[in-house]
């Protein structure tokens, strides 16, 4: 992994991912990803699993250069979900693979493990590392960039294990 450039802390409002529950449709809104529909109690098992994983990820600090604990969490989740291959390489990248049928090229979903500093925690409406749900929004540093998408990739790709294998291998990587 190459050295990452430093990034400025963003405002707290940029880190609330909206979790709701009508038919699972995603829309990019000004401050994050919105799941259009319903309420948290009626979520599907996969969506609830994704929200639970997101909350664990938010509660796991992963500032640049200190991503090891989050890498272990992601790798263990992939193993628990039944990925065919999971490893953490020599520089701390997580690589998970669902084996395909060998009939198409591989497909890779890629994300990053680190997040920026929270800045002044007093400016947050909810604890930045709490992963708390308020008004159907999951709040915390990284909820939108990048732990929410990472949780969706890890859980979503595992669904490929429930039916016919994909034509090619599918990789989820977190660097």
GROMACS .gro file of C-alpha atoms in nm:
model
  175
    1UNK     CA    1   0.000   0.000   0.000
    2UNK     CA    2   0.136   0.340  -0.084
    3UNK     CA    3   0.158   0.627   0.162
    4UNK     CA    4  -0.179   0.802   0.182
    5UNK     CA    5  -0.197   1.181   0.158
    6UNK     CA    6  -0.330   1.353   0.467
    7UNK     CA    7  -0.692   1.462   0.457
    8UNK     CA    8  -0.861   1.739   0.647
    9UNK     CA    9  -1.128   1.656   0.903
   10UNK     CA   10  -1.479   1.700   0.768
   11UNK     CA   11  -1.783   1.836   0.940
   12UNK     CA   12  -1.975   1.593   1.163
   13UNK     CA   13  -2.291   1.611   0.952
   14UNK     CA   14  -2.107   1.442   0.669
   15UNK     CA   15  -2.087   1.121   0.869
   16UNK     CA   16  -2.448   1.017   0.920
   17UNK     CA   17  -2.569   0.731   0.706
   18UNK     CA   18  -2.945   0.707   0.691
   19UNK     CA   19  -3.077   0.359   0.758
   20UNK     CA   20  -3.438   0.299   0.681
   21UNK     CA   21  -3.631   0.019   0.537
   22UNK     CA   22  -3.879   0.033   0.254
   23UNK     CA   23  -3.763  -0.144  -0.059
   24UNK     CA   24  -3.387  -0.116  -0.054
   25UNK     CA   25  -3.315   0.169  -0.291
   26UNK     CA   26  -3.008   0.389  -0.256
   27UNK     CA   27  -2.987   0.757  -0.335
   28UNK     CA   28  -2.691   0.990  -0.295
   29UNK     CA   29  -2.797   1.286  -0.085
   30UNK     CA   30  -2.605   1.598   0.003
   31UNK     CA   31  -2.468   1.449   0.322
   32UNK     CA   32  -2.448   1.078   0.260
   33UNK     CA   33  -2.622   0.765   0.142
   34UNK     CA   34  -2.990   0.731   0.211
   35UNK     CA   35  -3.168   0.399   0.215
   36UNK     CA   36  -3.514   0.495   0.101
   37UNK     CA   37  -3.804   0.347   0.296
   38UNK     CA   38  -3.934   0.201   0.626
   39UNK     CA   39  -3.782   0.185   0.971
   40UNK     CA   40  -3.497  -0.004   1.138
   41UNK     CA   41  -3.717  -0.263   1.317
   42UNK     CA   42  -3.849  -0.395   0.984
   43UNK     CA   43  -3.510  -0.436   0.813
   44UNK     CA   44  -3.420  -0.756   0.634
   45UNK     CA   45  -3.166  -0.983   0.801
   46UNK     CA   46  -2.893  -0.881   0.556
   47UNK     CA   47  -2.959  -0.510   0.600
   48UNK     CA   48  -2.963  -0.549   0.979
   49UNK     CA   49  -2.636  -0.743   0.957
   50UNK     CA   50  -2.491  -0.459   0.747
   51UNK     CA   51  -2.602  -0.194   0.998
   52UNK     CA   52  -2.462  -0.399   1.289
   53UNK     CA   53  -2.128  -0.437   1.107
   54UNK     CA   54  -2.124  -0.065   1.029
   55UNK     CA   55  -2.175   0.015   1.397
   56UNK     CA   56  -1.883  -0.215   1.491
   57UNK     CA   57  -1.666  -0.053   1.226
   58UNK     CA   58  -1.748   0.300   1.348
   59UNK     CA   59  -1.655   0.194   1.702
   60UNK     CA   60  -1.317   0.074   1.571
   61UNK     CA   61  -1.076   0.365   1.524
   62UNK     CA   62  -0.871   0.344   1.205
   63UNK     CA   63  -0.672   0.661   1.156
   64UNK     CA   64  -0.409   0.648   0.877
   65UNK     CA   65  -0.130   0.412   0.980
   66UNK     CA   66  -0.344   0.254   1.255
   67UNK     CA   67  -0.587   0.035   1.060
   68UNK     CA   68  -0.484  -0.305   1.200
   69UNK     CA   69  -0.778  -0.355   1.436
   70UNK     CA   70  -1.030  -0.269   1.164
   71UNK     CA   71  -0.848  -0.494   0.915
   72UNK     CA   72  -0.883  -0.783   1.161
   73UNK     CA   73  -1.254  -0.706   1.215
   74UNK     CA   74  -1.319  -0.704   0.838
   75UNK     CA   75  -1.119  -1.024   0.777
   76UNK     CA   76  -1.295  -1.206   1.061
   77UNK     CA   77  -1.635  -1.096   0.928
   78UNK     CA   78  -1.548  -1.228   0.583
   79UNK     CA   79  -1.446  -1.562   0.736
   80UNK     CA   80  -1.767  -1.577   0.940
   81UNK     CA   81  -1.970  -1.510   0.624
   82UNK     CA   82  -1.801  -1.798   0.443
   83UNK     CA   83  -1.572  -1.623   0.193
   84UNK     CA   84  -1.361  -1.884   0.013
   85UNK     CA   85  -1.034  -1.701   0.075
   86UNK     CA   86  -0.951  -1.429   0.326
   87UNK     CA   87  -0.613  -1.286   0.408
   88UNK     CA   88  -0.440  -0.978   0.537
   89UNK     CA   89  -0.127  -0.912   0.331
   90UNK     CA   90   0.213  -0.794   0.452
   91UNK     CA   91   0.113  -0.425   0.446
   92UNK     CA   92  -0.226  -0.467   0.614
   93UNK     CA   93  -0.463  -0.483   0.317
   94UNK     CA   94  -0.761  -0.717   0.353
   95UNK     CA   95  -0.840  -0.942   0.057
   96UNK     CA   96  -1.153  -1.156   0.048
   97UNK     CA   97  -1.258  -1.378  -0.244
   98UNK     CA   98  -1.573  -1.560  -0.345
   99UNK     CA   99  -1.475  -1.826  -0.596
  100UNK     CA  100  -1.651  -1.813  -0.929
  101UNK     CA  101  -1.708  -2.074  -1.198
  102UNK     CA  102  -1.407  -1.966  -1.406
  103UNK     CA  103  -1.626  -1.847  -1.694
  104UNK     CA  104  -1.558  -1.473  -1.671
  105UNK     CA  105  -1.291  -1.229  -1.554
  106UNK     CA  106  -1.262  -1.150  -1.184
  107UNK     CA  107  -1.453  -0.853  -1.039
  108UNK     CA  108  -1.315  -0.644  -0.751
  109UNK     CA  109  -1.488  -0.413  -0.504
  110UNK     CA  110  -1.228  -0.190  -0.338
  111UNK     CA  111  -1.247   0.040  -0.039
  112UNK     CA  112  -1.011   0.187   0.220
  113UNK     CA  113  -0.976   0.120   0.591
  114UNK     CA  114  -0.870   0.458   0.727
  115UNK     CA  115  -1.077   0.760   0.821
  116UNK     CA  116  -0.989   1.119   0.897
  117UNK     CA  117  -0.968   1.269   1.244
  118UNK     CA  118  -1.292   1.385   1.407
  119UNK     CA  119  -1.172   1.737   1.470
  120UNK     CA  120  -1.343   1.885   1.777
  121UNK     CA  121  -1.570   1.613   1.923
  122UNK     CA  122  -1.782   1.888   2.084
  123UNK     CA  123  -1.902   1.980   1.735
  124UNK     CA  124  -2.063   1.640   1.684
  125UNK     CA  125  -2.436   1.598   1.755
  126UNK     CA  126  -2.361   1.237   1.863
  127UNK     CA  127  -2.038   1.066   1.975
  128UNK     CA  128  -1.814   1.030   1.667
  129UNK     CA  129  -1.714   0.673   1.757
  130UNK     CA  130  -2.048   0.565   1.903
  131UNK     CA  131  -2.214   0.421   1.594
  132UNK     CA  132  -2.544   0.530   1.745
  133UNK     CA  133  -2.874   0.530   1.559
  134UNK     CA  134  -3.083   0.847   1.584
  135UNK     CA  135  -3.384   0.917   1.359
  136UNK     CA  136  -3.296   0.614   1.141
  137UNK     CA  137  -2.943   0.749   1.082
  138UNK     CA  138  -2.626   0.570   1.186
  139UNK     CA  139  -2.394   0.839   1.322
  140UNK     CA  140  -2.019   0.826   1.346
  141UNK     CA  141  -1.686   0.894   1.185
  142UNK     CA  142  -1.669   0.698   0.862
  143UNK     CA  143  -2.042   0.617   0.838
  144UNK     CA  144  -2.050   0.756   0.484
  145UNK     CA  145  -1.679   0.762   0.395
  146UNK     CA  146  -1.596   0.475   0.399
  147UNK     CA  147  -1.720   0.230   0.657
  148UNK     CA  148  -2.081   0.226   0.536
  149UNK     CA  149  -1.985   0.127   0.181
  150UNK     CA  150  -1.731  -0.123   0.319
  151UNK     CA  151  -1.995  -0.294   0.536
  152UNK     CA  152  -2.232  -0.308   0.236
  153UNK     CA  153  -1.963  -0.466   0.017
  154UNK     CA  154  -1.859  -0.726   0.275
  155UNK     CA  155  -2.215  -0.834   0.355
  156UNK     CA  156  -2.359  -0.791   0.005
  157UNK     CA  157  -2.093  -0.992  -0.177
  158UNK     CA  158  -2.139  -1.278   0.073
  159UNK     CA  159  -2.492  -1.321  -0.065
  160UNK     CA  160  -2.331  -1.475  -0.375
  161UNK     CA  161  -2.269  -1.783  -0.161
  162UNK     CA  162  -2.644  -1.852  -0.136
  163UNK     CA  163  -2.705  -1.947  -0.496
  164UNK     CA  164  -2.520  -2.035  -0.811
  165UNK     CA  165  -2.160  -1.922  -0.801
  166UNK     CA  166  -2.079  -1.609  -1.004
  167UNK     CA  167  -1.920  -1.659  -1.347
  168UNK     CA  168  -1.586  -1.520  -1.224
  169UNK     CA  169  -1.418  -1.472  -0.886
  170UNK     CA  170  -1.545  -1.173  -0.686
  171UNK     CA  171  -1.299  -0.993  -0.460
  172UNK     CA  172  -1.362  -0.745  -0.181
  173UNK     CA  173  -1.049  -0.555  -0.083
  174UNK     CA  174  -0.992  -0.299   0.190
  175UNK     CA  175  -0.662  -0.114   0.167
   0.00000   0.00000   0.00000
